[in-house]
Amino acid sequence: DTEVTQTPKHLVMGMTNKKSLKCEQHMGHRAMYWYKQKAKKPPELMFVYSYEKLSINESVPSRFSPECPNSSLLNLHLHALQPEDSALYLCASSQDRGQQYQPQHFGDGTRLSIL
Amino acid sequence: EDKVVQSPLSLVVHEGDTVTLNCSYEVTNFRSLLWYKQEKKAPTFLFMLTSSGIEKKSGRLSSILDKKELSSILNITATQTGDSAIYLCAVEMYNFNKFYFGSGTKLNVKP
């Protein structure tokens, strides 16, 4: 088990559905990340939140909508996804970048399948 | 364009062998380089390297950064079947919470 908790672990949804992925950490980290990982590929950065504000959006389609309600929670709202969006979605967190070097900690991911 | 390149892409060895995995990078505002091990789920953190020439060790694993050559190596000695995984290298950019991952090296350790 990791210190970053993601729910659900698996999600199957149709292209017209609306669902949300959730991520939670209680390590006091102030940066949180969403990554998308396709099979046999490395994680690709999607979004970065720093102090609950969106700091990086890597040109992600608007059908993915991130939200950071507080410093411990990160959501990814999904709507009208396409079959090619099927992937493992990883959440990660890290300490404030202005302080000592700290690595990212990853959750176990949500495996998303779009029918 | 920022990039992180790992080699080899895949590697098959036998238990007891020593392996060396490579990571080279070209990024603006380099801050740190990280190594992760990924089996079936989340990448698990191995090392974070920020200073050139200082080796970090954890059991049979060790890693070193060469900022002049813009590269890092990850060594695994006396490999075991449990070392079979994808090893990911990531580079962090300074002043950004941004990490670029390499494509990974898939290591298969046979009994």
mmCIF file with all atom_site columns, C-alpha atoms in Angstrom:
data_model
loop_
_atom_site.group_PDB
_atom_site.id
_atom_site.type_symbol
_atom_site.label_atom_id
_atom_site.label_alt_id
_atom_site.label_comp_id
_atom_site.label_asym_id
_atom_site.label_entity_id
_atom_site.label_seq_id
_atom_site.pdbx_PDB_ins_code
_atom_site.Cartn_x
_atom_site.Cartn_y
_atom_site.Cartn_z
_atom_site.occupancy
_atom_site.B_iso_or_equiv
_atom_site.pdbx_formal_charge
_atom_site.auth_seq_id
_atom_site.auth_comp_id
_atom_site.auth_asym_id
_atom_site.auth_atom_id
_atom_site.pdbx_PDB_model_num
ATOM 1   C CA . ASP A 1 1   ? 0.000   0.000   0.000   1.00 0.00 ? 1   ASP A CA 1
ATOM 2   C CA . THR A 1 2   ? 1.171   3.500   -0.760  1.00 0.00 ? 2   THR A CA 1
ATOM 3   C CA . GLU A 1 3   ? 0.703   6.743   1.192   1.00 0.00 ? 3   GLU A CA 1
ATOM 4   C CA . VAL A 1 4   ? -1.237  8.173   -1.727  1.00 0.00 ? 4   VAL A CA 1
ATOM 5   C CA . THR A 1 5   ? -4.683  6.607   -1.975  1.00 0.00 ? 5   THR A CA 1
ATOM 6   C CA . GLN A 1 6   ? -6.608  6.475   -5.210  1.00 0.00 ? 6   GLN A CA 1
ATOM 7   C CA . THR A 1 7   ? -10.211 5.407   -5.726  1.00 0.00 ? 7   THR A CA 1
ATOM 8   C CA . PRO A 1 8   ? -11.662 3.574   -7.445  1.00 0.00 ? 8   PRO A CA 1
ATOM 9   C CA . LYS A 1 9   ? -9.007  1.002   -8.377  1.00 0.00 ? 9   LYS A CA 1
ATOM 10  C CA . HIS A 1 10  ? -10.908 0.056   -11.519 1.00 0.00 ? 10  HIS A CA 1
ATOM 11  C CA . LEU A 1 11  ? -13.534 1.948   -13.498 1.00 0.00 ? 11  LEU A CA 1
ATOM 12  C CA . VAL A 1 12  ? -15.474 0.971   -16.583 1.00 0.00 ? 12  VAL A CA 1
ATOM 13  C CA . MET A 1 13  ? -17.594 3.662   -18.163 1.00 0.00 ? 13  MET A CA 1
ATOM 14  C CA . GLY A 1 14  ? -19.418 4.459   -21.358 1.00 0.00 ? 14  GLY A CA 1
ATOM 15  C CA . MET A 1 15  ? -18.566 7.408   -23.548 1.00 0.00 ? 15  MET A CA 1
ATOM 16  C CA . THR A 1 16  ? -21.576 9.388   -22.338 1.00 0.00 ? 16  THR A CA 1
ATOM 17  C CA . ASN A 1 17  ? -21.000 8.826   -18.624 1.00 0.00 ? 17  ASN A CA 1
ATOM 18  C CA . LYS A 1 18  ? -19.687 11.287  -16.067 1.00 0.00 ? 18  LYS A CA 1
ATOM 19  C CA . LYS A 1 19  ? -17.407 9.926   -13.378 1.00 0.00 ? 19  LYS A CA 1
ATOM 20  C CA . SER A 1 20  ? -14.663 11.144  -11.063 1.00 0.00 ? 20  SER A CA 1
ATOM 21  C CA . LEU A 1 21  ? -11.329 9.771   -9.946  1.00 0.00 ? 21  LEU A CA 1
ATOM 22  C CA . LYS A 1 22  ? -10.191 10.619  -6.449  1.00 0.00 ? 22  LYS A CA 1
ATOM 23  C CA . CYS A 1 23  ? -6.789  10.934  -4.851  1.00 0.00 ? 23  CYS A CA 1
ATOM 24  C CA . GLU A 1 24  ? -5.910  11.592  -1.227  1.00 0.00 ? 24  GLU A CA 1
ATOM 25  C CA . GLN A 1 25  ? -2.657  12.101  0.652   1.00 0.00 ? 25  GLN A CA 1
ATOM 26  C CA . HIS A 1 26  ? -1.960  13.033  4.264   1.00 0.00 ? 26  HIS A CA 1
ATOM 27  C CA . MET A 1 27  ? 1.781   13.643  4.056   1.00 0.00 ? 27  MET A CA 1
ATOM 28  C CA . GLY A 1 28  ? 1.410   17.426  4.024   1.00 0.00 ? 28  GLY A CA 1
ATOM 29  C CA . HIS A 1 29  ? 2.538   17.581  0.414   1.00 0.00 ? 29  HIS A CA 1
ATOM 30  C CA . ARG A 1 30  ? 1.584   20.768  -1.387  1.00 0.00 ? 30  ARG A CA 1
ATOM 31  C CA . ALA A 1 31  ? 2.081   19.616  -4.979  1.00 0.00 ? 31  ALA A CA 1
ATOM 32  C CA . MET A 1 32  ? -0.210  17.019  -6.513  1.00 0.00 ? 32  MET A CA 1
ATOM 33  C CA . TYR A 1 33  ? -0.156  15.508  -9.985  1.00 0.00 ? 33  TYR A CA 1
ATOM 34  C CA . TRP A 1 34  ? -2.239  13.536  -12.436 1.00 0.00 ? 34  TRP A CA 1
ATOM 35  C CA . TYR A 1 35  ? -0.496  11.231  -14.907 1.00 0.00 ? 35  TYR A CA 1
ATOM 36  C CA . LYS A 1 36  ? -1.856  9.028   -17.665 1.00 0.00 ? 36  LYS A CA 1
ATOM 37  C CA . GLN A 1 37  ? -0.064  5.786   -18.424 1.00 0.00 ? 37  GLN A CA 1
ATOM 38  C CA . LYS A 1 38  ? -0.849  3.608   -21.408 1.00 0.00 ? 38  LYS A CA 1
ATOM 39  C CA . ALA A 1 39  ? 0.300   -0.003  -21.543 1.00 0.00 ? 39  ALA A CA 1
ATOM 40  C CA . LYS A 1 40  ? 4.072   -0.386  -21.930 1.00 0.00 ? 40  LYS A CA 1
ATOM 41  C CA . LYS A 1 41  ? 4.546   3.391   -21.944 1.00 0.00 ? 41  LYS A CA 1
ATOM 42  C CA . PRO A 1 42  ? 5.922   5.749   -19.286 1.00 0.00 ? 42  PRO A CA 1
ATOM 43  C CA . PRO A 1 43  ? 3.626   8.020   -17.266 1.00 0.00 ? 43  PRO A CA 1
ATOM 44  C CA . GLU A 1 44  ? 2.650   11.202  -19.105 1.00 0.00 ? 44  GLU A CA 1
ATOM 45  C CA . LEU A 1 45  ? 2.055   14.308  -17.049 1.00 0.00 ? 45  LEU A CA 1
ATOM 46  C CA . MET A 1 46  ? -1.450  15.758  -17.337 1.00 0.00 ? 46  MET A CA 1
ATOM 47  C CA . PHE A 1 47  ? -1.912  18.307  -14.552 1.00 0.00 ? 47  PHE A CA 1
ATOM 48  C CA . VAL A 1 48  ? 0.003   19.762  -11.627 1.00 0.00 ? 48  VAL A CA 1
ATOM 49  C CA . TYR A 1 49  ? -1.505  21.544  -8.647  1.00 0.00 ? 49  TYR A CA 1
ATOM 50  C CA . SER A 1 50  ? 0.705   23.597  -6.381  1.00 0.00 ? 50  SER A CA 1
ATOM 51  C CA . TYR A 1 51  ? -0.823  24.924  -3.180  1.00 0.00 ? 51  TYR A CA 1
ATOM 52  C CA . GLU A 1 52  ? -4.264  23.975  -4.493  1.00 0.00 ? 52  GLU A CA 1
ATOM 53  C CA . LYS A 1 53  ? -3.841  26.036  -7.644  1.00 0.00 ? 53  LYS A CA 1
ATOM 54  C CA . LEU A 1 54  ? -3.497  24.593  -11.117 1.00 0.00 ? 54  LEU A CA 1
ATOM 55  C CA . SER A 1 55  ? 0.067   25.329  -12.207 1.00 0.00 ? 55  SER A CA 1
ATOM 56  C CA . ILE A 1 56  ? 0.510   23.036  -15.198 1.00 0.00 ? 56  ILE A CA 1
ATOM 57  C CA . ASN A 1 57  ? -1.947  21.740  -17.794 1.00 0.00 ? 57  ASN A CA 1
ATOM 58  C CA . GLU A 1 58  ? -0.148  19.745  -20.432 1.00 0.00 ? 58  GLU A CA 1
ATOM 59  C CA . SER A 1 59  ? -2.681  20.565  -23.172 1.00 0.00 ? 59  SER A CA 1
ATOM 60  C CA . VAL A 1 60  ? -5.111  17.993  -21.856 1.00 0.00 ? 60  VAL A CA 1
ATOM 61  C CA . PRO A 1 61  ? -8.533  17.805  -23.596 1.00 0.00 ? 61  PRO A CA 1
ATOM 62  C CA . SER A 1 62  ? -11.353 19.513  -21.743 1.00 0.00 ? 62  SER A CA 1
ATOM 63  C CA . ARG A 1 63  ? -13.162 16.210  -21.221 1.00 0.00 ? 63  ARG A CA 1
ATOM 64  C CA . PHE A 1 64  ? -10.690 15.839  -18.327 1.00 0.00 ? 64  PHE A CA 1
ATOM 65  C CA . SER A 1 65  ? -11.334 18.384  -15.588 1.00 0.00 ? 65  SER A CA 1
ATOM 66  C CA . PRO A 1 66  ? -9.114  18.467  -12.494 1.00 0.00 ? 66  PRO A CA 1
ATOM 67  C CA . GLU A 1 67  ? -10.111 19.832  -9.129  1.00 0.00 ? 67  GLU A CA 1
ATOM 68  C CA . CYS A 1 68  ? -8.197  20.337  -5.893  1.00 0.00 ? 68  CYS A CA 1
ATOM 69  C CA . PRO A 1 69  ? -10.728 20.983  -3.107  1.00 0.00 ? 69  PRO A CA 1
ATOM 70  C CA . ASN A 1 70  ? -8.030  21.153  -0.412  1.00 0.00 ? 70  ASN A CA 1
ATOM 71  C CA . SER A 1 71  ? -4.389  20.352  0.157   1.00 0.00 ? 71  SER A CA 1
ATOM 72  C CA . SER A 1 72  ? -5.068  16.641  0.731   1.00 0.00 ? 72  SER A CA 1
ATOM 73  C CA . LEU A 1 73  ? -7.481  15.898  -2.092  1.00 0.00 ? 73  LEU A CA 1
ATOM 74  C CA . LEU A 1 74  ? -7.233  15.846  -5.854  1.00 0.00 ? 74  LEU A CA 1
ATOM 75  C CA . ASN A 1 75  ? -10.051 14.879  -8.194  1.00 0.00 ? 75  ASN A CA 1
ATOM 76  C CA . LEU A 1 76  ? -10.205 14.228  -11.905 1.00 0.00 ? 76  LEU A CA 1
ATOM 77  C CA . HIS A 1 77  ? -13.655 14.656  -13.396 1.00 0.00 ? 77  HIS A CA 1
ATOM 78  C CA . LEU A 1 78  ? -14.330 12.693  -16.557 1.00 0.00 ? 78  LEU A CA 1
ATOM 79  C CA . HIS A 1 79  ? -16.991 13.394  -19.156 1.00 0.00 ? 79  HIS A CA 1
ATOM 80  C CA . ALA A 1 80  ? -17.563 12.183  -22.706 1.00 0.00 ? 80  ALA A CA 1
ATOM 81  C CA . LEU A 1 81  ? -14.351 10.197  -22.816 1.00 0.00 ? 81  LEU A CA 1
ATOM 82  C CA . GLN A 1 82  ? -13.124 8.336   -25.863 1.00 0.00 ? 82  GLN A CA 1
ATOM 83  C CA . PRO A 1 83  ? -11.926 4.717   -26.089 1.00 0.00 ? 83  PRO A CA 1
ATOM 84  C CA . GLU A 1 84  ? -8.335  5.948   -26.481 1.00 0.00 ? 84  GLU A CA 1
ATOM 85  C CA . ASP A 1 85  ? -8.615  7.463   -22.999 1.00 0.00 ? 85  ASP A CA 1
ATOM 86  C CA . SER A 1 86  ? -8.500  3.957   -21.537 1.00 0.00 ? 86  SER A CA 1
ATOM 87  C CA . ALA A 1 87  ? -5.350  3.844   -19.424 1.00 0.00 ? 87  ALA A CA 1
ATOM 88  C CA . LEU A 1 88  ? -3.956  3.730   -15.915 1.00 0.00 ? 88  LEU A CA 1
ATOM 89  C CA . TYR A 1 89  ? -4.403  7.115   -14.233 1.00 0.00 ? 89  TYR A CA 1
ATOM 90  C CA . LEU A 1 90  ? -1.804  7.778   -11.587 1.00 0.00 ? 90  LEU A CA 1
ATOM 91  C CA . CYS A 1 91  ? -1.899  10.404  -8.889  1.00 0.00 ? 91  CYS A CA 1
ATOM 92  C CA . ALA A 1 92  ? 1.279   11.595  -7.200  1.00 0.00 ? 92  ALA A CA 1
ATOM 93  C CA . SER A 1 93  ? 2.250   14.126  -4.580  1.00 0.00 ? 93  SER A CA 1
ATOM 94  C CA . SER A 1 94  ? 5.447   15.830  -3.495  1.00 0.00 ? 94  SER A CA 1
ATOM 95  C CA . GLN A 1 95  ? 6.688   18.333  -0.955  1.00 0.00 ? 95  GLN A CA 1
ATOM 96  C CA . ASP A 1 96  ? 6.940   22.055  -1.620  1.00 0.00 ? 96  ASP A CA 1
ATOM 97  C CA . ARG A 1 97  ? 9.536   22.531  -4.351  1.00 0.00 ? 97  ARG A CA 1
ATOM 98  C CA . GLY A 1 98  ? 11.051  25.525  -2.637  1.00 0.00 ? 98  GLY A CA 1
ATOM 99  C CA . GLN A 1 99  ? 12.260  23.381  0.233   1.00 0.00 ? 99  GLN A CA 1
ATOM 100 C CA . GLN A 1 100 ? 14.597  20.449  0.362   1.00 0.00 ? 100 GLN A CA 1
ATOM 101 C CA . TYR A 1 101 ? 14.522  18.003  -2.481  1.00 0.00 ? 101 TYR A CA 1
ATOM 102 C CA . GLN A 1 102 ? 11.706  15.515  -2.151  1.00 0.00 ? 102 GLN A CA 1
ATOM 103 C CA . PRO A 1 103 ? 10.609  12.838  -4.608  1.00 0.00 ? 103 PRO A CA 1
ATOM 104 C CA . GLN A 1 104 ? 7.114   12.200  -5.857  1.00 0.00 ? 104 GLN A CA 1
ATOM 105 C CA . HIS A 1 105 ? 5.051   9.522   -4.185  1.00 0.00 ? 105 HIS A CA 1
ATOM 106 C CA . PHE A 1 106 ? 2.615   7.675   -6.416  1.00 0.00 ? 106 PHE A CA 1
ATOM 107 C CA . GLY A 1 107 ? -0.738  6.093   -5.727  1.00 0.00 ? 107 GLY A CA 1
ATOM 108 C CA . ASP A 1 108 ? -1.581  2.653   -7.111  1.00 0.00 ? 108 ASP A CA 1
ATOM 109 C CA . GLY A 1 109 ? -3.646  4.202   -9.874  1.00 0.00 ? 109 GLY A CA 1
ATOM 110 C CA . THR A 1 110 ? -7.114  3.820   -11.306 1.00 0.00 ? 110 THR A CA 1
ATOM 111 C CA . ARG A 1 111 ? -7.385  1.526   -14.284 1.00 0.00 ? 111 ARG A CA 1
ATOM 112 C CA . LEU A 1 112 ? -9.941  3.137   -16.563 1.00 0.00 ? 112 LEU A CA 1
ATOM 113 C CA . SER A 1 113 ? -11.701 1.381   -19.423 1.00 0.00 ? 113 SER A CA 1
ATOM 114 C CA . ILE A 1 114 ? -13.944 3.267   -21.834 1.00 0.00 ? 114 ILE A CA 1
ATOM 115 C CA . LEU A 1 115 ? -16.510 1.203   -23.684 1.00 0.00 ? 115 LEU A CA 1
ATOM 116 C CA . GLU B 2 1   ? 12.722  19.994  -26.878 1.00 0.00 ? 1   GLU B CA 1
ATOM 117 C CA . ASP B 2 2   ? 13.108  18.394  -23.467 1.00 0.00 ? 2   ASP B CA 1
ATOM 118 C CA . LYS B 2 3   ? 13.701  14.659  -23.522 1.00 0.00 ? 3   LYS B CA 1
ATOM 119 C CA . VAL B 2 4   ? 14.748  11.739  -21.360 1.00 0.00 ? 4   VAL B CA 1
ATOM 120 C CA . VAL B 2 5   ? 16.148  8.632   -23.045 1.00 0.00 ? 5   VAL B CA 1
ATOM 121 C CA . GLN B 2 6   ? 16.688  5.289   -21.377 1.00 0.00 ? 6   GLN B CA 1
ATOM 122 C CA . SER B 2 7   ? 18.664  2.333   -22.611 1.00 0.00 ? 7   SER B CA 1
ATOM 123 C CA . PRO B 2 8   ? 18.409  -0.492  -23.163 1.00 0.00 ? 8   PRO B CA 1
ATOM 124 C CA . LEU B 2 9   ? 14.654  -0.684  -23.691 1.00 0.00 ? 9   LEU B CA 1
ATOM 125 C CA . SER B 2 10  ? 14.647  -4.246  -22.421 1.00 0.00 ? 10  SER B CA 1
ATOM 126 C CA . LEU B 2 11  ? 17.099  -6.625  -20.860 1.00 0.00 ? 11  LEU B CA 1
ATOM 127 C CA . VAL B 2 12  ? 17.041  -10.326 -19.994 1.00 0.00 ? 12  VAL B CA 1
ATOM 128 C CA . VAL B 2 13  ? 19.562  -11.638 -17.474 1.00 0.00 ? 13  VAL B CA 1
ATOM 129 C CA . HIS B 2 14  ? 19.974  -14.582 -15.135 1.00 0.00 ? 14  HIS B CA 1
ATOM 130 C CA . GLU B 2 15  ? 19.888  -14.481 -11.372 1.00 0.00 ? 15  GLU B CA 1
ATOM 131 C CA . GLY B 2 16  ? 23.198  -13.364 -9.949  1.00 0.00 ? 16  GLY B CA 1
ATOM 132 C CA . ASP B 2 17  ? 24.112  -11.178 -12.908 1.00 0.00 ? 17  ASP B CA 1
ATOM 133 C CA . THR B 2 18  ? 24.946  -7.493  -12.551 1.00 0.00 ? 18  THR B CA 1
ATOM 134 C CA . VAL B 2 19  ? 23.067  -5.017  -14.733 1.00 0.00 ? 19  VAL B CA 1
ATOM 135 C CA . THR B 2 20  ? 23.585  -1.371  -15.608 1.00 0.00 ? 20  THR B CA 1
ATOM 136 C CA . LEU B 2 21  ? 20.701  0.756   -16.794 1.00 0.00 ? 21  LEU B CA 1
ATOM 137 C CA . ASN B 2 22  ? 21.270  4.099   -18.485 1.00 0.00 ? 22  ASN B CA 1
ATOM 138 C CA . CYS B 2 23  ? 19.393  7.360   -18.540 1.00 0.00 ? 23  CYS B CA 1
ATOM 139 C CA . SER B 2 24  ? 20.387  10.453  -20.505 1.00 0.00 ? 24  SER B CA 1
ATOM 140 C CA . TYR B 2 25  ? 18.566  13.744  -20.570 1.00 0.00 ? 25  TYR B CA 1
ATOM 141 C CA . GLU B 2 26  ? 18.290  17.055  -22.319 1.00 0.00 ? 26  GLU B CA 1
ATOM 142 C CA . VAL B 2 27  ? 16.111  19.422  -20.356 1.00 0.00 ? 27  VAL B CA 1
ATOM 143 C CA . THR B 2 28  ? 16.117  23.085  -19.546 1.00 0.00 ? 28  THR B CA 1
ATOM 144 C CA . ASN B 2 29  ? 16.640  24.022  -15.912 1.00 0.00 ? 29  ASN B CA 1
ATOM 145 C CA . PHE B 2 30  ? 17.563  20.578  -14.614 1.00 0.00 ? 30  PHE B CA 1
ATOM 146 C CA . ARG B 2 31  ? 16.882  20.157  -10.913 1.00 0.00 ? 31  ARG B CA 1
ATOM 147 C CA . SER B 2 32  ? 17.011  16.453  -10.099 1.00 0.00 ? 32  SER B CA 1
ATOM 148 C CA . LEU B 2 33  ? 16.908  12.969  -11.585 1.00 0.00 ? 33  LEU B CA 1
ATOM 149 C CA . LEU B 2 34  ? 14.855  10.188  -10.074 1.00 0.00 ? 34  LEU B CA 1
ATOM 150 C CA . TRP B 2 35  ? 14.770  6.439   -10.526 1.00 0.00 ? 35  TRP B CA 1
ATOM 151 C CA . TYR B 2 36  ? 11.588  4.430   -9.998  1.00 0.00 ? 36  TYR B CA 1
ATOM 152 C CA . LYS B 2 37  ? 10.750  0.743   -10.138 1.00 0.00 ? 37  LYS B CA 1
ATOM 153 C CA . GLN B 2 38  ? 7.367   -0.161  -11.576 1.00 0.00 ? 38  GLN B CA 1
ATOM 154 C CA . GLU B 2 39  ? 5.900   -3.600  -11.336 1.00 0.00 ? 39  GLU B CA 1
ATOM 155 C CA . LYS B 2 40  ? 2.163   -3.997  -11.779 1.00 0.00 ? 40  LYS B CA 1
ATOM 156 C CA . LYS B 2 41  ? 0.980   -0.819  -10.120 1.00 0.00 ? 41  LYS B CA 1
ATOM 157 C CA . ALA B 2 42  ? 2.438   2.463   -8.971  1.00 0.00 ? 42  ALA B CA 1
ATOM 158 C CA . PRO B 2 43  ? 6.066   3.416   -9.574  1.00 0.00 ? 43  PRO B CA 1
ATOM 159 C CA . THR B 2 44  ? 7.982   3.054   -6.334  1.00 0.00 ? 44  THR B CA 1
ATOM 160 C CA . PHE B 2 45  ? 10.742  5.508   -5.562  1.00 0.00 ? 45  PHE B CA 1
ATOM 161 C CA . LEU B 2 46  ? 14.337  4.278   -5.595  1.00 0.00 ? 46  LEU B CA 1
ATOM 162 C CA . PHE B 2 47  ? 16.717  7.236   -5.738  1.00 0.00 ? 47  PHE B CA 1
ATOM 163 C CA . MET B 2 48  ? 16.785  10.977  -6.179  1.00 0.00 ? 48  MET B CA 1
ATOM 164 C CA . LEU B 2 49  ? 20.041  12.451  -7.503  1.00 0.00 ? 49  LEU B CA 1
ATOM 165 C CA . THR B 2 50  ? 20.902  16.102  -7.476  1.00 0.00 ? 50  THR B CA 1
ATOM 166 C CA . SER B 2 51  ? 24.695  16.280  -7.219  1.00 0.00 ? 51  SER B CA 1
ATOM 167 C CA . SER B 2 52  ? 27.129  14.947  -9.753  1.00 0.00 ? 52  SER B CA 1
ATOM 168 C CA . GLY B 2 53  ? 29.494  12.155  -8.776  1.00 0.00 ? 53  GLY B CA 1
ATOM 169 C CA . ILE B 2 54  ? 27.868  11.160  -5.497  1.00 0.00 ? 54  ILE B CA 1
ATOM 170 C CA . GLU B 2 55  ? 26.757  7.547   -5.489  1.00 0.00 ? 55  GLU B CA 1
ATOM 171 C CA . LYS B 2 56  ? 23.571  6.586   -3.726  1.00 0.00 ? 56  LYS B CA 1
ATOM 172 C CA . LYS B 2 57  ? 23.186  3.021   -2.517  1.00 0.00 ? 57  LYS B CA 1
ATOM 173 C CA . SER B 2 58  ? 20.340  0.928   -1.236  1.00 0.00 ? 58  SER B CA 1
ATOM 174 C CA . GLY B 2 59  ? 21.187  -2.718  -0.765  1.00 0.00 ? 59  GLY B CA 1
ATOM 175 C CA . ARG B 2 60  ? 22.095  -4.194  -4.126  1.00 0.00 ? 60  ARG B CA 1
ATOM 176 C CA . LEU B 2 61  ? 21.038  -1.061  -6.002  1.00 0.00 ? 61  LEU B CA 1
ATOM 177 C CA . SER B 2 62  ? 23.165  1.987   -6.582  1.00 0.00 ? 62  SER B CA 1
ATOM 178 C CA . SER B 2 63  ? 22.975  5.032   -8.789  1.00 0.00 ? 63  SER B CA 1
ATOM 179 C CA . ILE B 2 64  ? 25.118  7.975   -9.786  1.00 0.00 ? 64  ILE B CA 1
ATOM 180 C CA . LEU B 2 65  ? 24.586  11.175  -11.709 1.00 0.00 ? 65  LEU B CA 1
ATOM 181 C CA . ASP B 2 66  ? 26.993  12.756  -14.191 1.00 0.00 ? 66  ASP B CA 1
ATOM 182 C CA . LYS B 2 67  ? 25.865  16.316  -14.880 1.00 0.00 ? 67  LYS B CA 1
ATOM 183 C CA . LYS B 2 68  ? 28.679  16.894  -17.352 1.00 0.00 ? 68  LYS B CA 1
ATOM 184 C CA . GLU B 2 69  ? 27.516  13.970  -19.484 1.00 0.00 ? 69  GLU B CA 1
ATOM 185 C CA . LEU B 2 70  ? 23.831  14.663  -18.696 1.00 0.00 ? 70  LEU B CA 1
ATOM 186 C CA . SER B 2 71  ? 23.314  11.084  -17.687 1.00 0.00 ? 71  SER B CA 1
ATOM 187 C CA . SER B 2 72  ? 22.796  8.655   -14.859 1.00 0.00 ? 72  SER B CA 1
ATOM 188 C CA . ILE B 2 73  ? 23.245  4.935   -14.360 1.00 0.00 ? 73  ILE B CA 1
ATOM 189 C CA . LEU B 2 74  ? 21.415  2.497   -12.129 1.00 0.00 ? 74  LEU B CA 1
ATOM 190 C CA . ASN B 2 75  ? 23.337  -0.607  -11.110 1.00 0.00 ? 75  ASN B CA 1
ATOM 191 C CA . ILE B 2 76  ? 21.830  -3.753  -9.706  1.00 0.00 ? 76  ILE B CA 1
ATOM 192 C CA . THR B 2 77  ? 24.222  -6.406  -8.442  1.00 0.00 ? 77  THR B CA 1
ATOM 193 C CA . ALA B 2 78  ? 23.439  -10.073 -7.742  1.00 0.00 ? 78  ALA B CA 1
ATOM 194 C CA . THR B 2 79  ? 20.079  -9.750  -9.470  1.00 0.00 ? 79  THR B CA 1
ATOM 195 C CA . GLN B 2 80  ? 17.087  -11.704 -8.225  1.00 0.00 ? 80  GLN B CA 1
ATOM 196 C CA . THR B 2 81  ? 13.830  -12.641 -9.928  1.00 0.00 ? 81  THR B CA 1
ATOM 197 C CA . GLY B 2 82  ? 12.110  -10.045 -7.736  1.00 0.00 ? 82  GLY B CA 1
ATOM 198 C CA . ASP B 2 83  ? 14.094  -7.355  -9.522  1.00 0.00 ? 83  ASP B CA 1
ATOM 199 C CA . SER B 2 84  ? 12.078  -8.028  -12.671 1.00 0.00 ? 84  SER B CA 1
ATOM 200 C CA . ALA B 2 85  ? 10.230  -4.799  -13.386 1.00 0.00 ? 85  ALA B CA 1
ATOM 201 C CA . ILE B 2 86  ? 10.263  -1.683  -15.501 1.00 0.00 ? 86  ILE B CA 1
ATOM 202 C CA . TYR B 2 87  ? 12.806  0.843   -14.278 1.00 0.00 ? 87  TYR B CA 1
ATOM 203 C CA . LEU B 2 88  ? 11.815  4.425   -14.978 1.00 0.00 ? 88  LEU B CA 1
ATOM 204 C CA . CYS B 2 89  ? 14.033  7.462   -15.005 1.00 0.00 ? 89  CYS B CA 1
ATOM 205 C CA . ALA B 2 90  ? 12.445  10.878  -14.479 1.00 0.00 ? 90  ALA B CA 1
ATOM 206 C CA . VAL B 2 91  ? 13.967  14.321  -14.650 1.00 0.00 ? 91  VAL B CA 1
ATOM 207 C CA . GLU B 2 92  ? 12.626  17.248  -12.677 1.00 0.00 ? 92  GLU B CA 1
ATOM 208 C CA . MET B 2 93  ? 12.843  20.779  -14.004 1.00 0.00 ? 93  MET B CA 1
ATOM 209 C CA . TYR B 2 94  ? 13.912  23.560  -11.697 1.00 0.00 ? 94  TYR B CA 1
ATOM 210 C CA . ASN B 2 95  ? 11.284  26.058  -10.600 1.00 0.00 ? 95  ASN B CA 1
ATOM 211 C CA . PHE B 2 96  ? 8.559   23.856  -11.989 1.00 0.00 ? 96  PHE B CA 1
ATOM 212 C CA . ASN B 2 97  ? 6.695   20.972  -10.471 1.00 0.00 ? 97  ASN B CA 1
ATOM 213 C CA . LYS B 2 98  ? 7.370   19.165  -13.725 1.00 0.00 ? 98  LYS B CA 1
ATOM 214 C CA . PHE B 2 99  ? 8.778   15.692  -14.231 1.00 0.00 ? 99  PHE B CA 1
ATOM 215 C CA . TYR B 2 100 ? 9.626   14.078  -17.559 1.00 0.00 ? 100 TYR B CA 1
ATOM 216 C CA . PHE B 2 101 ? 9.783   10.310  -17.672 1.00 0.00 ? 101 PHE B CA 1
ATOM 217 C CA . GLY B 2 102 ? 11.896  8.196   -19.955 1.00 0.00 ? 102 GLY B CA 1
ATOM 218 C CA . SER B 2 103 ? 10.367  5.239   -21.749 1.00 0.00 ? 103 SER B CA 1
ATOM 219 C CA . GLY B 2 104 ? 11.726  2.841   -19.158 1.00 0.00 ? 104 GLY B CA 1
ATOM 220 C CA . THR B 2 105 ? 13.911  -0.262  -19.228 1.00 0.00 ? 105 THR B CA 1
ATOM 221 C CA . LYS B 2 106 ? 12.105  -3.560  -18.863 1.00 0.00 ? 106 LYS B CA 1
ATOM 222 C CA . LEU B 2 107 ? 14.293  -5.936  -16.871 1.00 0.00 ? 107 LEU B CA 1
ATOM 223 C CA . ASN B 2 108 ? 13.542  -9.657  -16.825 1.00 0.00 ? 108 ASN B CA 1
ATOM 224 C CA . VAL B 2 109 ? 15.615  -11.723 -14.405 1.00 0.00 ? 109 VAL B CA 1
ATOM 225 C CA . LYS B 2 110 ? 15.394  -15.437 -15.096 1.00 0.00 ? 110 LYS B CA 1
ATOM 226 C CA . PRO B 2 111 ? 16.016  -18.087 -12.418 1.00 0.00 ? 111 PRO B CA 1
#
